[in-house]
Amino acid sequence: MTNATTSGAPMVHADRVSKSFGSNEVLKSISLSVPQGEVMCLVGPSGSGKSTFLRCINHLENVDAGRLSVDGVLVGYEERGDKLYELKPREAARQRRDIGMVFQRFNLFPHMTALENIIEAPIRVNRVKKDAAMAKGRELLAQVGLAEKEDAYPAHLSGGQQQRVAIARALAMEPKLMLFDEPTSALDPELVGEVLDVMKGLAESGMTMIVVTHEMGFAREVADQLVFMDGGVVVESGDPDEVLGNPQHERTRAFLSKVL
């Protein structure tokens, strides 16, 4: 199901990435690496830069300094000599096809059924034939436990069901990397588990994933790396059991004391 890496490089590599909005420096020289097939969970207080970092990975935000690459390819820029030049929007969009992203809000098209939401991008962007896209869409709905909901409109689906359709829609583009920006934070507590179960299945299938989450149990169970961010910097990172069970930094301890 996952696209194979082409370079032997880490799937995601950030080298001293910085990003500011006006005078507010949101990311301060972030360096992280995610090997192919691994799951990284980003945790930390609101405003720590986690979501901005995700958005930089698929060039929804451009970086001010440093370099970000996915599968060995520079994201959003090309190098000529010793200078970087931002890609044209169409070229950046072409890069983005390999990266699936699931947001807090489901962003489904309200006038389309679940299946129609899933097949829209493969048909329009990847020029997949409609019959093939529908067959793949039905496979993905079954994978996320919604085979019986292909004709349902978003308004008739629960929040958890809508988020699972959003995951299926991202997977329909056959990404090599999946980004999740607090995918359960907008859900009622009883619906969180059904979305996390789908994400666990993706991790078990070998999908490379970066997940911004407040679900510490999920992070402990699924993540290969846990990264605690605060104030735009990586404060602490490592094996989830180590970071959660024996944090080395006072800021990490203070944060975990409030969420565990």
PDB file of C-alpha atoms in Angstrom:
ATOM      1  CA  MET A   1       0.000   0.000   0.000  1.00  0.00           C
ATOM      2  CA  THR A   2       2.828   2.402   0.774  1.00  0.00           C
ATOM      3  CA  ASN A   3       5.052   3.929  -1.877  1.00  0.00           C
ATOM      4  CA  ALA A   4       8.602   2.665  -1.620  1.00  0.00           C
ATOM      5  CA  THR A   5      11.323   5.121  -0.814  1.00  0.00           C
ATOM      6  CA  THR A   6      13.524   5.922  -3.786  1.00  0.00           C
ATOM      7  CA  SER A   7      16.669   7.243  -2.216  1.00  0.00           C
ATOM      8  CA  GLY A   8      17.738   5.271   0.831  1.00  0.00           C
ATOM      9  CA  ALA A   9      17.554   8.595   2.702  1.00  0.00           C
ATOM     10  CA  PRO A  10      15.314   9.146   5.716  1.00  0.00           C
ATOM     11  CA  MET A  11      11.715   9.660   4.658  1.00  0.00           C
ATOM     12  CA  VAL A  12      11.762  13.058   6.376  1.00  0.00           C
ATOM     13  CA  HIS A  13      14.865  15.019   7.249  1.00  0.00           C
ATOM     14  CA  ALA A  14      14.763  18.496   8.775  1.00  0.00           C
ATOM     15  CA  ASP A  15      18.061  20.345   9.100  1.00  0.00           C
ATOM     16  CA  ARG A  16      17.981  23.513  11.247  1.00  0.00           C
ATOM     17  CA  VAL A  17      14.534  24.534  10.034  1.00  0.00           C
ATOM     18  CA  SER A  18      13.291  27.936  11.184  1.00  0.00           C
ATOM     19  CA  LYS A  19      10.015  29.728  10.514  1.00  0.00           C
ATOM     20  CA  SER A  20       8.668  33.080  11.678  1.00  0.00           C
ATOM     21  CA  PHE A  21       5.372  34.874  11.326  1.00  0.00           C
ATOM     22  CA  GLY A  22       6.289  38.530  11.586  1.00  0.00           C
ATOM     23  CA  SER A  23       8.310  38.923  14.765  1.00  0.00           C
ATOM     24  CA  ASN A  24       7.077  35.608  16.181  1.00  0.00           C
ATOM     25  CA  GLU A  25       9.696  32.894  15.634  1.00  0.00           C
ATOM     26  CA  VAL A  26       7.577  29.736  15.638  1.00  0.00           C
ATOM     27  CA  LEU A  27      10.295  27.220  14.710  1.00  0.00           C
ATOM     28  CA  LYS A  28      13.855  27.715  15.949  1.00  0.00           C
ATOM     29  CA  SER A  29      16.410  25.592  14.150  1.00  0.00           C
ATOM     30  CA  ILE A  30      14.509  22.287  14.235  1.00  0.00           C
ATOM     31  CA  SER A  31      16.510  19.193  13.266  1.00  0.00           C
ATOM     32  CA  LEU A  32      14.652  15.885  13.105  1.00  0.00           C
ATOM     33  CA  SER A  33      14.783  12.700  11.052  1.00  0.00           C
ATOM     34  CA  VAL A  34      12.136  10.041  10.402  1.00  0.00           C
ATOM     35  CA  PRO A  35      13.259   6.768   8.779  1.00  0.00           C
ATOM     36  CA  GLN A  36      11.027   5.089   6.249  1.00  0.00           C
ATOM     37  CA  GLY A  37       8.292   3.001   7.863  1.00  0.00           C
ATOM     38  CA  GLU A  38       8.545   4.631  11.288  1.00  0.00           C
ATOM     39  CA  VAL A  39       6.078   6.719  13.283  1.00  0.00           C
ATOM     40  CA  MET A  40       7.049   9.958  14.985  1.00  0.00           C
ATOM     41  CA  CYS A  41       4.640  11.576  17.445  1.00  0.00           C
ATOM     42  CA  LEU A  42       5.004  15.274  18.223  1.00  0.00           C
ATOM     43  CA  VAL A  43       3.650  16.416  21.581  1.00  0.00           C
ATOM     44  CA  GLY A  44       3.738  19.675  23.468  1.00  0.00           C
ATOM     45  CA  PRO A  45       1.620  22.649  24.501  1.00  0.00           C
ATOM     46  CA  SER A  46      -0.421  24.695  22.048  1.00  0.00           C
ATOM     47  CA  GLY A  47       1.731  27.208  20.208  1.00  0.00           C
ATOM     48  CA  SER A  48       4.899  25.134  20.439  1.00  0.00           C
ATOM     49  CA  GLY A  49       5.296  24.893  16.646  1.00  0.00           C
ATOM     50  CA  LYS A  50       4.129  21.331  16.047  1.00  0.00           C
ATOM     51  CA  SER A  51       1.445  22.093  13.462  1.00  0.00           C
ATOM     52  CA  THR A  52       3.624  24.671  11.710  1.00  0.00           C
ATOM     53  CA  PHE A  53       6.362  22.059  11.366  1.00  0.00           C
ATOM     54  CA  LEU A  54       3.897  19.659   9.736  1.00  0.00           C
ATOM     55  CA  ARG A  55       2.728  22.354   7.333  1.00  0.00           C
ATOM     56  CA  CYS A  56       6.333  23.074   6.359  1.00  0.00           C
ATOM     57  CA  ILE A  57       6.892  19.418   5.469  1.00  0.00           C
ATOM     58  CA  ASN A  58       4.419  19.633   2.588  1.00  0.00           C
ATOM     59  CA  HIS A  59       5.188  23.287   1.838  1.00  0.00           C
ATOM     60  CA  LEU A  60       1.872  24.676   2.973  1.00  0.00           C
ATOM     61  CA  GLU A  61       4.246  27.047   4.769  1.00  0.00           C
ATOM     62  CA  ASN A  62       7.648  27.942   3.401  1.00  0.00           C
ATOM     63  CA  VAL A  63      10.667  27.837   5.687  1.00  0.00           C
ATOM     64  CA  ASP A  64      12.800  30.882   6.439  1.00  0.00           C
ATOM     65  CA  ALA A  65      16.016  28.980   7.083  1.00  0.00           C
ATOM     66  CA  GLY A  66      17.304  25.423   6.985  1.00  0.00           C
ATOM     67  CA  ARG A  67      16.277  22.566   4.741  1.00  0.00           C
ATOM     68  CA  LEU A  68      13.480  20.033   4.691  1.00  0.00           C
ATOM     69  CA  SER A  69      13.544  16.963   2.497  1.00  0.00           C
ATOM     70  CA  VAL A  70      11.145  14.081   1.906  1.00  0.00           C
ATOM     71  CA  ASP A  71      12.612  10.861   0.544  1.00  0.00           C
ATOM     72  CA  GLY A  72      15.858  12.655  -0.250  1.00  0.00           C
ATOM     73  CA  VAL A  73      14.198  15.442  -2.261  1.00  0.00           C
ATOM     74  CA  LEU A  74      14.211  19.054  -1.075  1.00  0.00           C
ATOM     75  CA  VAL A  75      10.662  20.199  -0.273  1.00  0.00           C
ATOM     76  CA  GLY A  76       9.386  23.349  -1.970  1.00  0.00           C
ATOM     77  CA  TYR A  77      12.751  24.470  -3.284  1.00  0.00           C
ATOM     78  CA  GLU A  78      15.424  23.559  -5.800  1.00  0.00           C
ATOM     79  CA  GLU A  79      19.112  24.103  -5.374  1.00  0.00           C
ATOM     80  CA  ARG A  80      21.074  25.941  -8.042  1.00  0.00           C
ATOM     81  CA  GLY A  81      24.704  26.396  -7.181  1.00  0.00           C
ATOM     82  CA  ASP A  82      24.745  27.412  -3.537  1.00  0.00           C
ATOM     83  CA  LYS A  83      21.314  29.071  -3.556  1.00  0.00           C
ATOM     84  CA  LEU A  84      17.785  27.792  -3.002  1.00  0.00           C
ATOM     85  CA  TYR A  85      14.904  28.896  -5.238  1.00  0.00           C
ATOM     86  CA  GLU A  86      11.268  28.327  -4.323  1.00  0.00           C
ATOM     87  CA  LEU A  87       9.401  26.022  -6.690  1.00  0.00           C
ATOM     88  CA  LYS A  88       6.537  27.332  -8.760  1.00  0.00           C
ATOM     89  CA  PRO A  89       3.116  26.532  -7.225  1.00  0.00           C
ATOM     90  CA  ARG A  90       2.392  23.804  -9.772  1.00  0.00           C
ATOM     91  CA  GLU A  91       5.726  22.085  -9.093  1.00  0.00           C
ATOM     92  CA  ALA A  92       5.187  22.321  -5.332  1.00  0.00           C
ATOM     93  CA  ALA A  93       1.701  20.838  -5.747  1.00  0.00           C
ATOM     94  CA  ARG A  94       3.196  17.948  -7.714  1.00  0.00           C
ATOM     95  CA  GLN A  95       5.567  17.228  -4.816  1.00  0.00           C
ATOM     96  CA  ARG A  96       2.666  17.397  -2.392  1.00  0.00           C
ATOM     97  CA  ARG A  97       0.904  14.469  -4.071  1.00  0.00           C
ATOM     98  CA  ASP A  98       3.270  12.087  -2.295  1.00  0.00           C
ATOM     99  CA  ILE A  99       2.332  13.454   1.134  1.00  0.00           C
ATOM    100  CA  GLY A 100      -1.069  12.774   2.683  1.00  0.00           C
ATOM    101  CA  MET A 101      -2.306  15.145   5.366  1.00  0.00           C
ATOM    102  CA  VAL A 102      -5.202  14.777   7.781  1.00  0.00           C
ATOM    103  CA  PHE A 103      -6.299  17.861   9.708  1.00  0.00           C
ATOM    104  CA  GLN A 104      -8.227  18.451  12.926  1.00  0.00           C
ATOM    105  CA  ARG A 105     -11.265  19.373  10.866  1.00  0.00           C
ATOM    106  CA  PHE A 106     -12.270  16.847   8.291  1.00  0.00           C
ATOM    107  CA  ASN A 107     -12.633  19.260   5.340  1.00  0.00           C
ATOM    108  CA  LEU A 108     -14.823  16.875   3.361  1.00  0.00           C
ATOM    109  CA  PHE A 109     -16.827  18.248   0.452  1.00  0.00           C
ATOM    110  CA  PRO A 110     -20.346  18.450   1.914  1.00  0.00           C
ATOM    111  CA  HIS A 111     -22.091  17.968  -1.443  1.00  0.00           C
ATOM    112  CA  MET A 112     -20.247  14.713  -2.174  1.00  0.00           C
ATOM    113  CA  THR A 113     -20.785  11.237  -0.763  1.00  0.00           C
ATOM    114  CA  ALA A 114     -18.022   9.478   1.144  1.00  0.00           C
ATOM    115  CA  LEU A 115     -16.950   7.591  -1.979  1.00  0.00           C
ATOM    116  CA  GLU A 116     -17.100  10.699  -4.159  1.00  0.00           C
ATOM    117  CA  ASN A 117     -14.865  12.553  -1.677  1.00  0.00           C
ATOM    118  CA  ILE A 118     -12.288   9.770  -1.909  1.00  0.00           C
ATOM    119  CA  ILE A 119     -12.169   9.445  -5.693  1.00  0.00           C
ATOM    120  CA  GLU A 120     -12.154  13.171  -6.546  1.00  0.00           C
ATOM    121  CA  ALA A 121      -8.397  13.776  -6.329  1.00  0.00           C
ATOM    122  CA  PRO A 122      -7.220  10.526  -7.981  1.00  0.00           C
ATOM    123  CA  ILE A 123      -9.483  11.243 -10.962  1.00  0.00           C
ATOM    124  CA  ARG A 124      -8.780  14.966 -11.285  1.00  0.00           C
ATOM    125  CA  VAL A 125      -5.132  15.092 -10.248  1.00  0.00           C
ATOM    126  CA  ASN A 126      -3.729  11.653 -11.104  1.00  0.00           C
ATOM    127  CA  ARG A 127      -6.025  11.018 -14.091  1.00  0.00           C
ATOM    128  CA  VAL A 128      -7.115   7.655 -12.729  1.00  0.00           C
ATOM    129  CA  LYS A 129     -10.038   6.105 -14.632  1.00  0.00           C
ATOM    130  CA  LYS A 130     -13.289   6.431 -12.698  1.00  0.00           C
ATOM    131  CA  ASP A 131     -13.958   2.678 -12.455  1.00  0.00           C
ATOM    132  CA  ALA A 132     -10.471   2.051 -11.049  1.00  0.00           C
ATOM    133  CA  ALA A 133     -10.777   4.974  -8.639  1.00  0.00           C
ATOM    134  CA  MET A 134     -14.151   3.710  -7.396  1.00  0.00           C
ATOM    135  CA  ALA A 135     -12.786   0.204  -6.865  1.00  0.00           C
ATOM    136  CA  LYS A 136      -9.835   1.579  -4.898  1.00  0.00           C
ATOM    137  CA  GLY A 137     -12.134   3.935  -2.982  1.00  0.00           C
ATOM    138  CA  ARG A 138     -14.321   1.037  -1.878  1.00  0.00           C
ATOM    139  CA  GLU A 139     -11.225  -0.876  -0.749  1.00  0.00           C
ATOM    140  CA  LEU A 140     -10.163   2.115   1.330  1.00  0.00           C
ATOM    141  CA  LEU A 141     -13.621   2.556   2.859  1.00  0.00           C
ATOM    142  CA  ALA A 142     -13.500  -1.089   3.889  1.00  0.00           C
ATOM    143  CA  GLN A 143      -9.999  -0.566   5.305  1.00  0.00           C
ATOM    144  CA  VAL A 144     -11.263   2.231   7.572  1.00  0.00           C
ATOM    145  CA  GLY A 145     -14.361   0.253   8.551  1.00  0.00           C
ATOM    146  CA  LEU A 146     -16.915   2.191   6.508  1.00  0.00           C
ATOM    147  CA  ALA A 147     -17.732  -0.107   3.606  1.00  0.00           C
ATOM    148  CA  GLU A 148     -21.460   0.439   4.161  1.00  0.00           C
ATOM    149  CA  LYS A 149     -21.166   4.246   4.091  1.00  0.00           C
ATOM    150  CA  GLU A 150     -20.056   4.894   0.513  1.00  0.00           C
ATOM    151  CA  ASP A 151     -23.290   6.714  -0.396  1.00  0.00           C
ATOM    152  CA  ALA A 152     -23.530   8.712   2.852  1.00  0.00           C
ATOM    153  CA  TYR A 153     -22.984  12.462   2.833  1.00  0.00           C
ATOM    154  CA  PRO A 154     -20.735  14.035   5.495  1.00  0.00           C
ATOM    155  CA  ALA A 155     -23.708  15.567   7.301  1.00  0.00           C
ATOM    156  CA  HIS A 156     -25.017  12.054   7.945  1.00  0.00           C
ATOM    157  CA  LEU A 157     -21.725  10.760   9.362  1.00  0.00           C
ATOM    158  CA  SER A 158     -20.381  11.120  12.897  1.00  0.00           C
ATOM    159  CA  GLY A 159     -17.198  13.087  13.450  1.00  0.00           C
ATOM    160  CA  GLY A 160     -15.210   9.880  13.791  1.00  0.00           C
ATOM    161  CA  GLN A 161     -16.660   8.526  10.561  1.00  0.00           C
ATOM    162  CA  GLN A 162     -15.885  11.772   8.750  1.00  0.00           C
ATOM    163  CA  GLN A 163     -12.295  11.654   9.963  1.00  0.00           C
ATOM    164  CA  ARG A 164     -11.954   8.059   8.776  1.00  0.00           C
ATOM    165  CA  VAL A 165     -13.240   9.115   5.343  1.00  0.00           C
ATOM    166  CA  ALA A 166     -10.652  11.926   5.398  1.00  0.00           C
ATOM    167  CA  ILE A 167      -7.916   9.352   6.086  1.00  0.00           C
ATOM    168  CA  ALA A 168      -9.184   7.173   3.225  1.00  0.00           C
ATOM    169  CA  ARG A 169      -9.219  10.228   0.953  1.00  0.00           C
ATOM    170  CA  ALA A 170      -5.566  10.963   1.785  1.00  0.00           C
ATOM    171  CA  LEU A 171      -4.613   7.319   1.194  1.00  0.00           C
ATOM    172  CA  ALA A 172      -6.314   7.327  -2.210  1.00  0.00           C
ATOM    173  CA  MET A 173      -3.394   9.354  -3.568  1.00  0.00           C
ATOM    174  CA  GLU A 174      -1.032   6.525  -2.516  1.00  0.00           C
ATOM    175  CA  PRO A 175       1.252   8.753  -0.441  1.00  0.00           C
ATOM    176  CA  LYS A 176       4.659   7.673   0.799  1.00  0.00           C
ATOM    177  CA  LEU A 177       4.211   9.790   3.947  1.00  0.00           C
ATOM    178  CA  MET A 178       1.168  10.606   6.109  1.00  0.00           C
ATOM    179  CA  LEU A 179       0.934  13.688   8.324  1.00  0.00           C
ATOM    180  CA  PHE A 180      -1.730  13.905  11.039  1.00  0.00           C
ATOM    181  CA  ASP A 181      -2.407  17.247  12.737  1.00  0.00           C
ATOM    182  CA  GLU A 182      -4.260  16.444  15.963  1.00  0.00           C
ATOM    183  CA  PRO A 183      -6.709  14.207  14.059  1.00  0.00           C
ATOM    184  CA  THR A 184      -8.809  13.372  17.135  1.00  0.00           C
ATOM    185  CA  SER A 185      -8.913  16.749  18.910  1.00  0.00           C
ATOM    186  CA  ALA A 186     -12.241  17.782  17.332  1.00  0.00           C
ATOM    187  CA  LEU A 187     -13.945  14.480  18.185  1.00  0.00           C
ATOM    188  CA  ASP A 188     -16.180  13.506  21.059  1.00  0.00           C
ATOM    189  CA  PRO A 189     -14.183  11.268  23.425  1.00  0.00           C
ATOM    190  CA  GLU A 190     -16.140   8.111  22.543  1.00  0.00           C
ATOM    191  CA  LEU A 191     -15.224   8.510  18.850  1.00  0.00           C
ATOM    192  CA  VAL A 192     -11.477   8.914  19.337  1.00  0.00           C
ATOM    193  CA  GLY A 193     -10.732   5.189  19.509  1.00  0.00           C
ATOM    194  CA  GLU A 194     -12.152   4.357  16.099  1.00  0.00           C
ATOM    195  CA  VAL A 195      -9.835   6.871  14.423  1.00  0.00           C
ATOM    196  CA  LEU A 196      -6.785   5.798  16.438  1.00  0.00           C
ATOM    197  CA  ASP A 197      -7.469   2.164  15.510  1.00  0.00           C
ATOM    198  CA  VAL A 198      -7.292   3.064  11.812  1.00  0.00           C
ATOM    199  CA  MET A 199      -4.026   4.917  12.411  1.00  0.00           C
ATOM    200  CA  LYS A 200      -2.585   1.952  14.303  1.00  0.00           C
ATOM    201  CA  GLY A 201      -3.424  -0.248  11.328  1.00  0.00           C
ATOM    202  CA  LEU A 202      -1.624   2.153   9.008  1.00  0.00           C
ATOM    203  CA  ALA A 203       1.465   2.104  11.231  1.00  0.00           C
ATOM    204  CA  GLU A 204       1.427  -1.707  11.268  1.00  0.00           C
ATOM    205  CA  SER A 205       1.257  -1.722   7.458  1.00  0.00           C
ATOM    206  CA  GLY A 206       4.545   0.189   7.287  1.00  0.00           C
ATOM    207  CA  MET A 207       3.297   3.678   6.479  1.00  0.00           C
ATOM    208  CA  THR A 208       5.692   6.428   7.522  1.00  0.00           C
ATOM    209  CA  MET A 209       3.730   8.814   9.736  1.00  0.00           C
ATOM    210  CA  ILE A 210       4.242  12.020  11.686  1.00  0.00           C
ATOM    211  CA  VAL A 211       1.450  12.608  14.177  1.00  0.00           C
ATOM    212  CA  VAL A 212       0.780  15.725  16.233  1.00  0.00           C
ATOM    213  CA  THR A 213      -1.300  14.392  19.095  1.00  0.00           C
ATOM    214  CA  HIS A 214      -2.377  14.757  22.711  1.00  0.00           C
ATOM    215  CA  GLU A 215      -3.163  11.023  22.891  1.00  0.00           C
ATOM    216  CA  MET A 216      -0.262   9.832  25.034  1.00  0.00           C
ATOM    217  CA  GLY A 217      -1.466   6.227  25.116  1.00  0.00           C
ATOM    218  CA  PHE A 218      -1.407   6.123  21.318  1.00  0.00           C
ATOM    219  CA  ALA A 219       2.045   7.714  21.262  1.00  0.00           C
ATOM    220  CA  ARG A 220       3.401   5.181  23.738  1.00  0.00           C
ATOM    221  CA  GLU A 221       1.934   2.232  21.836  1.00  0.00           C
ATOM    222  CA  VAL A 222       2.561   3.208  18.225  1.00  0.00           C
ATOM    223  CA  ALA A 223       5.401   5.736  17.982  1.00  0.00           C
ATOM    224  CA  ASP A 224       8.989   4.787  17.257  1.00  0.00           C
ATOM    225  CA  GLN A 225      10.051   8.299  18.309  1.00  0.00           C
ATOM    226  CA  LEU A 226       8.357  10.727  20.665  1.00  0.00           C
ATOM    227  CA  VAL A 227       9.336  14.382  20.320  1.00  0.00           C
ATOM    228  CA  PHE A 228       8.399  16.995  22.913  1.00  0.00           C
ATOM    229  CA  MET A 229       8.362  20.535  21.524  1.00  0.00           C
ATOM    230  CA  ASP A 230       7.945  23.790  23.400  1.00  0.00           C
ATOM    231  CA  GLY A 231       8.585  27.368  22.332  1.00  0.00           C
ATOM    232  CA  GLY A 232       9.593  26.367  18.814  1.00  0.00           C
ATOM    233  CA  VAL A 233      12.393  24.014  19.841  1.00  0.00           C
ATOM    234  CA  VAL A 234      12.802  20.279  20.357  1.00  0.00           C
ATOM    235  CA  VAL A 235      13.185  19.977  24.118  1.00  0.00           C
ATOM    236  CA  GLU A 236      13.456  16.197  24.312  1.00  0.00           C
ATOM    237  CA  SER A 237      13.082  13.219  21.988  1.00  0.00           C
ATOM    238  CA  GLY A 238      13.582   9.492  22.069  1.00  0.00           C
ATOM    239  CA  ASP A 239      11.870   6.191  22.727  1.00  0.00           C
ATOM    240  CA  PRO A 240       8.294   6.884  23.910  1.00  0.00           C
ATOM    241  CA  ASP A 241       8.631   4.747  27.031  1.00  0.00           C
ATOM    242  CA  GLU A 242      11.804   6.620  28.006  1.00  0.00           C
ATOM    243  CA  VAL A 243      10.448  10.100  27.343  1.00  0.00           C
ATOM    244  CA  LEU A 244       7.109   9.424  29.034  1.00  0.00           C
ATOM    245  CA  GLY A 245       8.463   7.309  31.863  1.00  0.00           C
ATOM    246  CA  ASN A 246      11.710   9.079  32.626  1.00  0.00           C
ATOM    247  CA  PRO A 247      11.757  12.593  31.143  1.00  0.00           C
ATOM    248  CA  GLN A 248      15.114  14.314  31.445  1.00  0.00           C
ATOM    249  CA  HIS A 249      14.043  17.956  31.179  1.00  0.00           C
ATOM    250  CA  GLU A 250      12.010  19.978  33.634  1.00  0.00           C
ATOM    251  CA  ARG A 251       9.821  21.394  30.864  1.00  0.00           C
ATOM    252  CA  THR A 252       8.974  17.875  29.711  1.00  0.00           C
ATOM    253  CA  ARG A 253       8.179  16.789  33.261  1.00  0.00           C
ATOM    254  CA  ALA A 254       5.943  19.813  33.827  1.00  0.00           C
ATOM    255  CA  PHE A 255       4.011  19.184  30.609  1.00  0.00           C
ATOM    256  CA  LEU A 256       3.587  15.456  31.191  1.00  0.00           C
ATOM    257  CA  SER A 257       2.411  16.013  34.769  1.00  0.00           C
ATOM    258  CA  LYS A 258      -0.622  17.792  33.289  1.00  0.00           C
ATOM    259  CA  VAL A 259      -1.501  15.319  30.536  1.00  0.00           C
ATOM    260  CA  LEU A 260      -0.689  11.876  31.946  1.00  0.00           C
TER     261      LEU A 260
END
